[in-house]
JSON list of C-alpha atoms in Angstrom, two decimals:
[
{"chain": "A", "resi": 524, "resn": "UNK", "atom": "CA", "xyz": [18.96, -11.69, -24.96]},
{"chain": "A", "resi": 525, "resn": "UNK", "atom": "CA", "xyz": [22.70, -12.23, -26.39]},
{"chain": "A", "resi": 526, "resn": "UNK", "atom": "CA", "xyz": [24.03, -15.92, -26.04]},
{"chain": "A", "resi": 527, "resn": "UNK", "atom": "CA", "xyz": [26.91, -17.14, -27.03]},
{"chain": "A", "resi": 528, "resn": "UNK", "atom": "CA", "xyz": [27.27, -20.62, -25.97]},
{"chain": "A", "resi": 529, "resn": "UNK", "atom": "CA", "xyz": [30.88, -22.30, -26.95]},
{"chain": "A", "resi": 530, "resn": "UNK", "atom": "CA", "xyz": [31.31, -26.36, -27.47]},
{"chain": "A", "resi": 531, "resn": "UNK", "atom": "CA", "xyz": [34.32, -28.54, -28.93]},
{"chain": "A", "resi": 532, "resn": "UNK", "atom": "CA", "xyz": [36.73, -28.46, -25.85]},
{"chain": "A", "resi": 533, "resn": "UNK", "atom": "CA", "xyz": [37.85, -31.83, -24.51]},
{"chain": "A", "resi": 534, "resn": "UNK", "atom": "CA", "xyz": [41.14, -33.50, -23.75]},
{"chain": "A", "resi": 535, "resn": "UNK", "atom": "CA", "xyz": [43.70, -33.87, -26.47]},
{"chain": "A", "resi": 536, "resn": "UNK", "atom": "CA", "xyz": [47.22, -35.57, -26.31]},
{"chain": "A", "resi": 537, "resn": "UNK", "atom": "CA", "xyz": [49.83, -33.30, -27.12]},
{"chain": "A", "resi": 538, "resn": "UNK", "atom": "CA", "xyz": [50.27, -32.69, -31.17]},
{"chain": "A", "resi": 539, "resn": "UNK", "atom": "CA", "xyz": [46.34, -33.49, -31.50]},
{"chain": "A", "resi": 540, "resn": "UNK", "atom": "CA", "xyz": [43.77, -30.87, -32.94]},
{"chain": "A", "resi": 541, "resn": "UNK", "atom": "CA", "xyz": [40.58, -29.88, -31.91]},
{"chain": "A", "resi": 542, "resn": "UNK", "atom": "CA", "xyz": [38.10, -27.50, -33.05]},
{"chain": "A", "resi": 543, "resn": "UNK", "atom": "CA", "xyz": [36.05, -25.04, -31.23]},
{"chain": "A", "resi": 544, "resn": "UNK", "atom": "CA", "xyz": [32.99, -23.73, -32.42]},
{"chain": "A", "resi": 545, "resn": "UNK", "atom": "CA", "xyz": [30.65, -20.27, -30.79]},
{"chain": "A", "resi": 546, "resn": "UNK", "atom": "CA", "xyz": [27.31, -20.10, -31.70]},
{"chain": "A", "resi": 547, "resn": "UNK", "atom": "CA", "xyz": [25.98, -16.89, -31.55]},
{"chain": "A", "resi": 548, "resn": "UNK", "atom": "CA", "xyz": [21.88, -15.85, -30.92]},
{"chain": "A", "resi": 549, "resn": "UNK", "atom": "CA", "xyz": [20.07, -12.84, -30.04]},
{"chain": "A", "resi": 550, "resn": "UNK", "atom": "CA", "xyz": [21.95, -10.93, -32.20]},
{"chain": "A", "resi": 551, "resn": "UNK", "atom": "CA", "xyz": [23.05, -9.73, -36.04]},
{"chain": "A", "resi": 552, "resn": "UNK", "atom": "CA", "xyz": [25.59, -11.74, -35.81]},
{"chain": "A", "resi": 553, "resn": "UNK", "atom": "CA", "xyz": [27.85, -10.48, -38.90]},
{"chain": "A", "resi": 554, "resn": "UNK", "atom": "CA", "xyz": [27.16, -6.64, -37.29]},
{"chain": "A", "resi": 555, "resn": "UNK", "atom": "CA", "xyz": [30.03, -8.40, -34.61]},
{"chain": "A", "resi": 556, "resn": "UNK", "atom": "CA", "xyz": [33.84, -8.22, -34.51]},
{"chain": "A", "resi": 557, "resn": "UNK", "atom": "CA", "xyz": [34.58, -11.68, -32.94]},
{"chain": "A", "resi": 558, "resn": "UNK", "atom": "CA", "xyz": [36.99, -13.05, -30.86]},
{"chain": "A", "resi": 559, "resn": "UNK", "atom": "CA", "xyz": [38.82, -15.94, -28.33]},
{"chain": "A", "resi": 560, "resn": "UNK", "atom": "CA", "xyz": [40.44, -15.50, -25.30]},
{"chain": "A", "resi": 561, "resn": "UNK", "atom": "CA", "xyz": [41.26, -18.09, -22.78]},
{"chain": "A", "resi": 562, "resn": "UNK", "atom": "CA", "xyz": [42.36, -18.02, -19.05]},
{"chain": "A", "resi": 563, "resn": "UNK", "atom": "CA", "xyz": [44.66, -21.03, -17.55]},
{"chain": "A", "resi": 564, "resn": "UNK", "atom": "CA", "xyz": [44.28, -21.75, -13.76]},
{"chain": "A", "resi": 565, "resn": "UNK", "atom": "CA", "xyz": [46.18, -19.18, -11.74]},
{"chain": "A", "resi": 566, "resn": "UNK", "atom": "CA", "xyz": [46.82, -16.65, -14.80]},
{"chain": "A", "resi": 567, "resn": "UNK", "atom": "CA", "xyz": [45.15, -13.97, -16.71]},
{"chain": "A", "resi": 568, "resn": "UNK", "atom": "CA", "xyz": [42.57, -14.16, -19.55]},
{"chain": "A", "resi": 569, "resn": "UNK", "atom": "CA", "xyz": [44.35, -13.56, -22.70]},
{"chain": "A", "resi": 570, "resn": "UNK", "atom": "CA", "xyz": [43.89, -13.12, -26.12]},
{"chain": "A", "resi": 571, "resn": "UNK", "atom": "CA", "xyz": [44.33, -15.78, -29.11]},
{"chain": "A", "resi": 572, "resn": "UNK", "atom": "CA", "xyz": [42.82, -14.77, -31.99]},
{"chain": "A", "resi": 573, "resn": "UNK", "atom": "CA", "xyz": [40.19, -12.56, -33.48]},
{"chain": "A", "resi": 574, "resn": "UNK", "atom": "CA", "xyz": [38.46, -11.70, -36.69]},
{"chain": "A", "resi": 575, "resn": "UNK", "atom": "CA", "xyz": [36.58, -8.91, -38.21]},
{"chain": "A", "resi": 576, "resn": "UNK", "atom": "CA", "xyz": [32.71, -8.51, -39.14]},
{"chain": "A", "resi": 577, "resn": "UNK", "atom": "CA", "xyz": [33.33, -9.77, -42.61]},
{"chain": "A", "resi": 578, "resn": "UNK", "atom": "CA", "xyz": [36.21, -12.43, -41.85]},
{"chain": "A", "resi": 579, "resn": "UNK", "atom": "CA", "xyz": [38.41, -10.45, -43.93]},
{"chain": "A", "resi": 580, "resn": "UNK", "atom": "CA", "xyz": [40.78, -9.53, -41.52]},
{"chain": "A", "resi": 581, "resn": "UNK", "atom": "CA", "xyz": [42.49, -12.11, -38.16]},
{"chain": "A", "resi": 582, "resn": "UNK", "atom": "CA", "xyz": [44.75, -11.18, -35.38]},
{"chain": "A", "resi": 583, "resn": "UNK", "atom": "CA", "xyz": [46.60, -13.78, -33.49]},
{"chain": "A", "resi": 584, "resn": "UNK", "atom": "CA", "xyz": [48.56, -14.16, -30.75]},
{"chain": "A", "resi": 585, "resn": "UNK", "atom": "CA", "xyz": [52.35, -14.95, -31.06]},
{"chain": "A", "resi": 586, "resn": "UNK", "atom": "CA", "xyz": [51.77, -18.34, -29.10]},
{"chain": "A", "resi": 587, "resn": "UNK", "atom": "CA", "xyz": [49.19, -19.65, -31.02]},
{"chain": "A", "resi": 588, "resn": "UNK", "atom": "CA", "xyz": [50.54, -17.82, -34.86]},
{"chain": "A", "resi": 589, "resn": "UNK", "atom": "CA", "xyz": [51.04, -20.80, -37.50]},
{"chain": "A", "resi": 590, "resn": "UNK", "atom": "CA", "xyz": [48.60, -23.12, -35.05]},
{"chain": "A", "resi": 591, "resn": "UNK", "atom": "CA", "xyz": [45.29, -21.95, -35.02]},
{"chain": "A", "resi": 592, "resn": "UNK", "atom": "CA", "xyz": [43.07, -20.64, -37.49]},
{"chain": "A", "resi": 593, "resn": "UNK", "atom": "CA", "xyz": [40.18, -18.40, -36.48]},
{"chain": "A", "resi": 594, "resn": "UNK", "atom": "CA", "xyz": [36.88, -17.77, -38.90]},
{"chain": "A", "resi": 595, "resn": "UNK", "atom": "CA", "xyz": [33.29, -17.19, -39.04]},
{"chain": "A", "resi": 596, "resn": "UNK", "atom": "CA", "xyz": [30.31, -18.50, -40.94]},
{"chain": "A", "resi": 597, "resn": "UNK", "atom": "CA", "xyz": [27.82, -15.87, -40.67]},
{"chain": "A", "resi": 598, "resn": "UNK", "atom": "CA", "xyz": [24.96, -17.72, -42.44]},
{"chain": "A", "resi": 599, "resn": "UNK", "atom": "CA", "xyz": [24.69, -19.94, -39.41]},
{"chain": "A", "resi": 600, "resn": "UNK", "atom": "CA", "xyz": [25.77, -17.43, -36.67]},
{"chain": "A", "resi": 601, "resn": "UNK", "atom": "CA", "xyz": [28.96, -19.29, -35.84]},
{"chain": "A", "resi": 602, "resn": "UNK", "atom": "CA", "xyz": [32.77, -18.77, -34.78]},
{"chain": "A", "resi": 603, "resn": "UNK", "atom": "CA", "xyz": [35.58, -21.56, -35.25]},
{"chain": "A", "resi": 604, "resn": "UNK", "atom": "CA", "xyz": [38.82, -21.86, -33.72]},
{"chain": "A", "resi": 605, "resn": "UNK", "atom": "CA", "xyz": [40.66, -24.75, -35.40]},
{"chain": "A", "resi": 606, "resn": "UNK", "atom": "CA", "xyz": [43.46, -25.55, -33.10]},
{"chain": "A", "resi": 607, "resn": "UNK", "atom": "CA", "xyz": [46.75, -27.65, -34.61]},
{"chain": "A", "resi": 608, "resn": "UNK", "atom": "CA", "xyz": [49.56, -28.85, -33.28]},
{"chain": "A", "resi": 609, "resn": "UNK", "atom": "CA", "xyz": [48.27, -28.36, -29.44]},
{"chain": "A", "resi": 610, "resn": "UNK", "atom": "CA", "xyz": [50.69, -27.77, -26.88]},
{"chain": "A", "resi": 611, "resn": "UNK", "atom": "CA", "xyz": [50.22, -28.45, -22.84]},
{"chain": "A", "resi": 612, "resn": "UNK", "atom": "CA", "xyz": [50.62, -24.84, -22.42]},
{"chain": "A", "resi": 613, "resn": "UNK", "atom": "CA", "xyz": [47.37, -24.69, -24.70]},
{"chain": "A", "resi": 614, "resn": "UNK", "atom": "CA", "xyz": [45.53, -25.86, -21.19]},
{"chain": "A", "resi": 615, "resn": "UNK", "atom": "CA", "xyz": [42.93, -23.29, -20.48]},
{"chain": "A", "resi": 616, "resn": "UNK", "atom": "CA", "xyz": [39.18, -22.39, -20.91]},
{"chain": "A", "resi": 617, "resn": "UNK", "atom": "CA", "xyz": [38.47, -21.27, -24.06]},
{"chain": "A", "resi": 618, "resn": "UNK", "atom": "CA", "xyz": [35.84, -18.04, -24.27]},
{"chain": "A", "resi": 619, "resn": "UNK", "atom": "CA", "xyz": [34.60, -16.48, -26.89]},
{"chain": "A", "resi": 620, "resn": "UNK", "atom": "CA", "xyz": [33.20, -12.99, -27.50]},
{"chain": "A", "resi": 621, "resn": "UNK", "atom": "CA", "xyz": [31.67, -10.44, -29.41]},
{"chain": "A", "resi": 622, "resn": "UNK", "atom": "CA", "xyz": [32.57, -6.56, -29.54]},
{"chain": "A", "resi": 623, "resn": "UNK", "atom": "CA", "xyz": [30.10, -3.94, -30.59]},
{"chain": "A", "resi": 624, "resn": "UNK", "atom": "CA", "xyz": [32.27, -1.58, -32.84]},
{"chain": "A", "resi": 625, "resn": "UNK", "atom": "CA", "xyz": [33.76, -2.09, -36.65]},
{"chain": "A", "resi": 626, "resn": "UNK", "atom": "CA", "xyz": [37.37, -3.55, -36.43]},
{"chain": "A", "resi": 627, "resn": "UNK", "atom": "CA", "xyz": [39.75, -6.09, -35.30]},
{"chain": "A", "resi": 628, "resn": "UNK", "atom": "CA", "xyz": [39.80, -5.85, -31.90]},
{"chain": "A", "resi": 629, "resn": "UNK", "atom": "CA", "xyz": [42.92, -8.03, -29.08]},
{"chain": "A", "resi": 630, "resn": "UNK", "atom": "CA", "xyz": [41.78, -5.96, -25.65]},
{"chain": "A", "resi": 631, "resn": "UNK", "atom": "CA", "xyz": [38.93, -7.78, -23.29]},
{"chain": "A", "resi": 632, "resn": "UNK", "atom": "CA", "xyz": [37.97, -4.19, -23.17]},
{"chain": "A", "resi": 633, "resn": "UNK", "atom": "CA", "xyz": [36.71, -3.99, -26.52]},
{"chain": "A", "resi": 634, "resn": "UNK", "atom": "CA", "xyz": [34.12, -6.73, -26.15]},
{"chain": "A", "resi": 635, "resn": "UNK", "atom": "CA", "xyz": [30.67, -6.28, -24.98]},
{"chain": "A", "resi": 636, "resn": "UNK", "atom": "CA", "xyz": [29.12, -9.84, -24.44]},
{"chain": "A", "resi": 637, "resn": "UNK", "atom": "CA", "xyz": [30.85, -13.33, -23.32]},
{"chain": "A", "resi": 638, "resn": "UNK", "atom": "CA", "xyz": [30.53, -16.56, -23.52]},
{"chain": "A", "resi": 639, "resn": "UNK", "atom": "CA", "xyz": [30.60, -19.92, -20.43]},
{"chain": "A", "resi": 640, "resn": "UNK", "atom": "CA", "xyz": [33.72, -21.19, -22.06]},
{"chain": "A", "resi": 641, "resn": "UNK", "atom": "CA", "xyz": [34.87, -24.78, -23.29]},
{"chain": "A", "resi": 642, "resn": "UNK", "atom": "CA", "xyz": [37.31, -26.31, -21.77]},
{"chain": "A", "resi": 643, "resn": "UNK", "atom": "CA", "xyz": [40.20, -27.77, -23.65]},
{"chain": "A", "resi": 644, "resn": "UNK", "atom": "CA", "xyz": [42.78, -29.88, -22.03]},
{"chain": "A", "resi": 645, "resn": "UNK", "atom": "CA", "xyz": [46.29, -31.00, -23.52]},
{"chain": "A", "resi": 646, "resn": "UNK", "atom": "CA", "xyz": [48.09, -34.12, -21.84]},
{"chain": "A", "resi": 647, "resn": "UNK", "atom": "CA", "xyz": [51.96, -34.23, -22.62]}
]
């Protein structure tokens, strides 16, 4: 059975950092294409960032580009998102996911198995 449980959300202060971790079980973990979304009250889930099998390769979105850093340790079945510079409009659960397919994948679509989510809170 796949689990990927997220942890490292809280409530930051505007300008603060916090860093998310995903730690993946019941699977090869470095066979997976990873990825974050989130999903604010009253909008869509949307990508942030993502990163190949390897960690060779990132995508990110515009709103988060030159903030948050995205990478993998594979020995120990785990996904970071280190988040900088943290804006109010950073508000949102966090999810992560894995996709089944070699690549860097941005679409919801292209990811097979989810996570609860972490919650991460900015105060202005």
């Amino acid at each position: 059975q796949v689990q990927l449980v997220e942890s490292g959300g809280g409530l930051v202060q505007a300008g603060g950092s916090l860093r998310l971790s995903c730690t993946a079980s019941g699977l090869t973990f470095d066979d997976y294409p990873m990825g974050w979304f989130r999903q604010a009250p009253g909008k869509e889930r949307e990508v942030v960032s993502s990163i190949t099998r390897s960690g060779g390769a990132t995508y990110y979105a515009d709103s988060v580009k030159g903030r948050f850093t995205i990478s993998r340790e594979n020995p120990k079945n785990t996904l970071y998102l280190q988040m900088s510079s943290l804006k109010p409009e950073d508000t949102a659960m966090y999810y992560c996911a894995a996709a089944k397919d070699y690549g860097l994948f941005y679409k919801q679509s292209d990811y097979t198995y989810w996570g609860q989510g972490t919650q991460v809170t900015v105060s202005s």
